[in-house]
Amino acid sequence: MRIFMNILKSLIIWLCFIPVAILNGGLREYILVKAIGEEWALPVSGITLSACIFSITCLLLPRIAQVRTSAEAWRIGLCWILLTIGFEVTAGLANGNTMAELLAAYNPLDGNLWLLVLTTTLLSPIVVKHLSKNSYY
C-alpha cells in the first residue's frame, strides 16, 4: 500500500513537468531560435528540459514520496516515462500532428534530444534515490 501511495504522490511531481516543458518550448521557439538558430535551439532546449526535470525531481521526490528502495524508484521512473510518452502522443495528435511527425522527435540525428528527456525522466528517481540515501530527507 505504501508503494502505491508513493507512486500516486510521485504523480504530483510528474505534473510539475508539464508546465515546465511548455515554458521550455516557448523559450525555445520565441527566444532561442531567434538568438542561436533552429539548428542549435532544439538540442539546447532538450538539455534545458532534462536539467529542469532532474532539478524538480531532486527538490520534490525526497520530500513528497520518500522512496525507500531502488525497485520503487524504478517503478516511479517507469510510470513517469509512460505518462510522458502518453501525454506527448495525445497532445500531439490533438494538435493535428501525425504519428510520423511525433516519431521524428525520437531521432537525435536531427538535433532533437527528446530521447535524452525521456531517459532523464526515467532515471531521475533512481539517481535521486541513490543521492539522497545518505542525506537527511
PDB file of C-alpha atoms in Angstrom:
ATOM      1  CA  MET A   1       0.000   0.000   0.000  1.00  0.00           C
ATOM      2  CA  ARG A   2       2.849   2.396   0.819  1.00  0.00           C
ATOM      3  CA  ILE A   3       4.444   1.779  -2.589  1.00  0.00           C
ATOM      4  CA  PHE A   4       1.149   2.512  -4.339  1.00  0.00           C
ATOM      5  CA  MET A   5       0.762   5.722  -2.323  1.00  0.00           C
ATOM      6  CA  ASN A   6       4.302   6.793  -3.211  1.00  0.00           C
ATOM      7  CA  ILE A   7       3.590   6.271  -6.897  1.00  0.00           C
ATOM      8  CA  LEU A   8       0.436   8.372  -6.539  1.00  0.00           C
ATOM      9  CA  LYS A   9       2.405  11.047  -4.675  1.00  0.00           C
ATOM     10  CA  SER A  10       5.049  10.977  -7.402  1.00  0.00           C
ATOM     11  CA  LEU A  11       2.356  11.929  -9.925  1.00  0.00           C
ATOM     12  CA  ILE A  12       2.301  15.358  -8.273  1.00  0.00           C
ATOM     13  CA  ILE A  13       5.948  15.708  -9.209  1.00  0.00           C
ATOM     14  CA  TRP A  14       5.325  14.494 -12.766  1.00  0.00           C
ATOM     15  CA  LEU A  15       2.530  17.061 -13.139  1.00  0.00           C
ATOM     16  CA  CYS A  16       5.132  19.757 -12.409  1.00  0.00           C
ATOM     17  CA  PHE A  17       6.999  18.677 -15.540  1.00  0.00           C
ATOM     18  CA  ILE A  18       4.119  19.710 -17.835  1.00  0.00           C
ATOM     19  CA  PRO A  19       4.151  23.492 -17.342  1.00  0.00           C
ATOM     20  CA  VAL A  20       7.959  23.460 -17.264  1.00  0.00           C
ATOM     21  CA  ALA A  21       8.026  21.609 -20.613  1.00  0.00           C
ATOM     22  CA  ILE A  22       5.524  24.066 -22.093  1.00  0.00           C
ATOM     23  CA  LEU A  23       7.569  27.031 -20.874  1.00  0.00           C
ATOM     24  CA  ASN A  24      10.720  25.385 -22.210  1.00  0.00           C
ATOM     25  CA  GLY A  25       9.066  25.003 -25.625  1.00  0.00           C
ATOM     26  CA  GLY A  26       8.058  28.661 -25.577  1.00  0.00           C
ATOM     27  CA  LEU A  27      11.585  29.676 -24.608  1.00  0.00           C
ATOM     28  CA  ARG A  28      12.922  27.621 -27.495  1.00  0.00           C
ATOM     29  CA  GLU A  29      10.503  28.998 -30.101  1.00  0.00           C
ATOM     30  CA  TYR A  30      10.444  32.658 -29.096  1.00  0.00           C
ATOM     31  CA  ILE A  31      13.929  33.253 -27.720  1.00  0.00           C
ATOM     32  CA  LEU A  32      16.439  30.513 -28.546  1.00  0.00           C
ATOM     33  CA  VAL A  33      15.541  30.136 -32.229  1.00  0.00           C
ATOM     34  CA  LYS A  34      15.999  33.885 -32.727  1.00  0.00           C
ATOM     35  CA  ALA A  35      19.173  34.015 -30.647  1.00  0.00           C
ATOM     36  CA  ILE A  36      21.040  30.891 -31.817  1.00  0.00           C
ATOM     37  CA  GLY A  37      19.009  29.489 -34.729  1.00  0.00           C
ATOM     38  CA  GLU A  38      16.778  26.441 -35.129  1.00  0.00           C
ATOM     39  CA  GLU A  39      19.701  24.035 -35.512  1.00  0.00           C
ATOM     40  CA  TRP A  40      21.038  24.790 -32.008  1.00  0.00           C
ATOM     41  CA  ALA A  41      17.798  25.749 -30.282  1.00  0.00           C
ATOM     42  CA  LEU A  42      16.396  22.207 -30.372  1.00  0.00           C
ATOM     43  CA  PRO A  43      19.324  20.454 -28.642  1.00  0.00           C
ATOM     44  CA  VAL A  44      19.775  23.301 -26.132  1.00  0.00           C
ATOM     45  CA  SER A  45      16.076  23.023 -25.330  1.00  0.00           C
ATOM     46  CA  GLY A  46      16.390  19.262 -24.791  1.00  0.00           C
ATOM     47  CA  ILE A  47      19.307  19.735 -22.412  1.00  0.00           C
ATOM     48  CA  THR A  48      17.477  22.529 -20.582  1.00  0.00           C
ATOM     49  CA  LEU A  49      14.313  20.447 -20.145  1.00  0.00           C
ATOM     50  CA  SER A  50      16.338  17.457 -18.942  1.00  0.00           C
ATOM     51  CA  ALA A  51      18.086  19.639 -16.364  1.00  0.00           C
ATOM     52  CA  CYS A  52      14.735  21.028 -15.203  1.00  0.00           C
ATOM     53  CA  ILE A  53      13.230  17.534 -14.843  1.00  0.00           C
ATOM     54  CA  PHE A  54      16.206  16.357 -12.815  1.00  0.00           C
ATOM     55  CA  SER A  55      16.136  19.501 -10.647  1.00  0.00           C
ATOM     56  CA  ILE A  56      12.423  19.165  -9.931  1.00  0.00           C
ATOM     57  CA  THR A  57      12.946  15.510  -9.028  1.00  0.00           C
ATOM     58  CA  CYS A  58      15.849  16.414  -6.696  1.00  0.00           C
ATOM     59  CA  LEU A  59      13.783  19.072  -4.966  1.00  0.00           C
ATOM     60  CA  LEU A  60      10.496  17.216  -4.597  1.00  0.00           C
ATOM     61  CA  LEU A  61      10.924  13.430  -4.647  1.00  0.00           C
ATOM     62  CA  PRO A  62      12.691  13.080  -1.285  1.00  0.00           C
ATOM     63  CA  ARG A  63      10.115  15.346   0.358  1.00  0.00           C
ATOM     64  CA  ILE A  64       6.922  14.033  -1.216  1.00  0.00           C
ATOM     65  CA  ALA A  65       7.402  10.336  -1.934  1.00  0.00           C
ATOM     66  CA  GLN A  66      10.283   9.236   0.326  1.00  0.00           C
ATOM     67  CA  VAL A  67      11.398   6.400  -1.943  1.00  0.00           C
ATOM     68  CA  ARG A  68      12.933   3.597   0.116  1.00  0.00           C
ATOM     69  CA  THR A  69      14.063   1.018  -2.455  1.00  0.00           C
ATOM     70  CA  SER A  70      15.658   1.019  -5.880  1.00  0.00           C
ATOM     71  CA  ALA A  71      12.756  -1.057  -7.180  1.00  0.00           C
ATOM     72  CA  GLU A  72      10.332   1.626  -6.058  1.00  0.00           C
ATOM     73  CA  ALA A  73      12.425   4.307  -7.771  1.00  0.00           C
ATOM     74  CA  TRP A  74      12.415   2.253 -10.986  1.00  0.00           C
ATOM     75  CA  ARG A  75       8.612   1.894 -10.786  1.00  0.00           C
ATOM     76  CA  ILE A  76       8.224   5.637 -10.411  1.00  0.00           C
ATOM     77  CA  GLY A  77      10.575   6.310 -13.335  1.00  0.00           C
ATOM     78  CA  LEU A  78       8.720   3.805 -15.496  1.00  0.00           C
ATOM     79  CA  CYS A  79       5.367   5.402 -14.608  1.00  0.00           C
ATOM     80  CA  TRP A  80       6.755   8.851 -15.421  1.00  0.00           C
ATOM     81  CA  ILE A  81       8.134   7.808 -18.799  1.00  0.00           C
ATOM     82  CA  LEU A  82       4.888   6.067 -19.789  1.00  0.00           C
ATOM     83  CA  LEU A  83       2.864   9.105 -18.705  1.00  0.00           C
ATOM     84  CA  THR A  84       5.220  11.400 -20.622  1.00  0.00           C
ATOM     85  CA  ILE A  85       5.017   9.405 -23.845  1.00  0.00           C
ATOM     86  CA  GLY A  86       1.240   9.069 -23.481  1.00  0.00           C
ATOM     87  CA  PHE A  87       0.852  12.789 -22.860  1.00  0.00           C
ATOM     88  CA  GLU A  88       3.108  13.713 -25.782  1.00  0.00           C
ATOM     89  CA  VAL A  89       1.281  11.428 -28.217  1.00  0.00           C
ATOM     90  CA  THR A  90      -2.172  12.526 -27.040  1.00  0.00           C
ATOM     91  CA  ALA A  91      -1.328  16.234 -27.109  1.00  0.00           C
ATOM     92  CA  GLY A  92       0.450  15.900 -30.442  1.00  0.00           C
ATOM     93  CA  LEU A  93      -2.425  14.090 -32.125  1.00  0.00           C
ATOM     94  CA  ALA A  94      -4.939  16.520 -30.609  1.00  0.00           C
ATOM     95  CA  ASN A  95      -2.930  19.382 -32.144  1.00  0.00           C
ATOM     96  CA  GLY A  96      -3.122  17.801 -35.595  1.00  0.00           C
ATOM     97  CA  ASN A  97       0.325  16.208 -35.745  1.00  0.00           C
ATOM     98  CA  THR A  98       0.721  12.867 -37.480  1.00  0.00           C
ATOM     99  CA  MET A  99       2.374   9.858 -35.850  1.00  0.00           C
ATOM    100  CA  ALA A 100       5.247  10.273 -38.332  1.00  0.00           C
ATOM    101  CA  GLU A 101       5.798  13.825 -37.063  1.00  0.00           C
ATOM    102  CA  LEU A 102       5.673  12.655 -33.460  1.00  0.00           C
ATOM    103  CA  LEU A 103       8.090   9.793 -34.118  1.00  0.00           C
ATOM    104  CA  ALA A 104      10.540  12.216 -35.772  1.00  0.00           C
ATOM    105  CA  ALA A 105      11.246  13.598 -32.279  1.00  0.00           C
ATOM    106  CA  TYR A 106      12.926  10.278 -31.442  1.00  0.00           C
ATOM    107  CA  ASN A 107      15.711  10.860 -33.996  1.00  0.00           C
ATOM    108  CA  PRO A 108      18.653  12.544 -32.254  1.00  0.00           C
ATOM    109  CA  LEU A 109      20.460  12.896 -35.603  1.00  0.00           C
ATOM    110  CA  ASP A 110      18.058  15.743 -36.412  1.00  0.00           C
ATOM    111  CA  GLY A 111      19.189  17.611 -33.289  1.00  0.00           C
ATOM    112  CA  ASN A 112      16.150  16.636 -31.237  1.00  0.00           C
ATOM    113  CA  LEU A 113      17.196  15.386 -27.805  1.00  0.00           C
ATOM    114  CA  TRP A 114      13.766  14.025 -26.841  1.00  0.00           C
ATOM    115  CA  LEU A 115      15.391  10.661 -26.045  1.00  0.00           C
ATOM    116  CA  LEU A 116      17.606  12.460 -23.512  1.00  0.00           C
ATOM    117  CA  VAL A 117      14.494  13.992 -21.926  1.00  0.00           C
ATOM    118  CA  LEU A 118      12.829  10.565 -21.719  1.00  0.00           C
ATOM    119  CA  THR A 119      15.981   8.971 -20.305  1.00  0.00           C
ATOM    120  CA  THR A 120      16.228  11.732 -17.701  1.00  0.00           C
ATOM    121  CA  THR A 121      12.564  11.248 -16.825  1.00  0.00           C
ATOM    122  CA  LEU A 122      13.108   7.509 -16.353  1.00  0.00           C
ATOM    123  CA  LEU A 123      16.376   7.699 -14.427  1.00  0.00           C
ATOM    124  CA  SER A 124      15.875  10.793 -12.248  1.00  0.00           C
ATOM    125  CA  PRO A 125      14.008   8.935  -9.476  1.00  0.00           C
ATOM    126  CA  ILE A 126      16.714   6.268  -9.370  1.00  0.00           C
ATOM    127  CA  VAL A 127      19.588   8.772  -9.283  1.00  0.00           C
ATOM    128  CA  VAL A 128      17.857  10.955  -6.688  1.00  0.00           C
ATOM    129  CA  LYS A 129      17.096   7.924  -4.523  1.00  0.00           C
ATOM    130  CA  HIS A 130      20.768   6.970  -4.524  1.00  0.00           C
ATOM    131  CA  LEU A 131      21.951  10.535  -3.984  1.00  0.00           C
ATOM    132  CA  SER A 132      19.604  11.092  -1.067  1.00  0.00           C
ATOM    133  CA  LYS A 133      20.065   7.775   0.728  1.00  0.00           C
ATOM    134  CA  ASN A 134      22.753   9.322   2.919  1.00  0.00           C
ATOM    135  CA  SER A 135      21.023  12.658   3.326  1.00  0.00           C
ATOM    136  CA  TYR A 136      18.632  13.885   5.981  1.00  0.00           C
ATOM    137  CA  TYR A 137      15.394  13.787   3.928  1.00  0.00           C
TER     138      TYR A 137
END
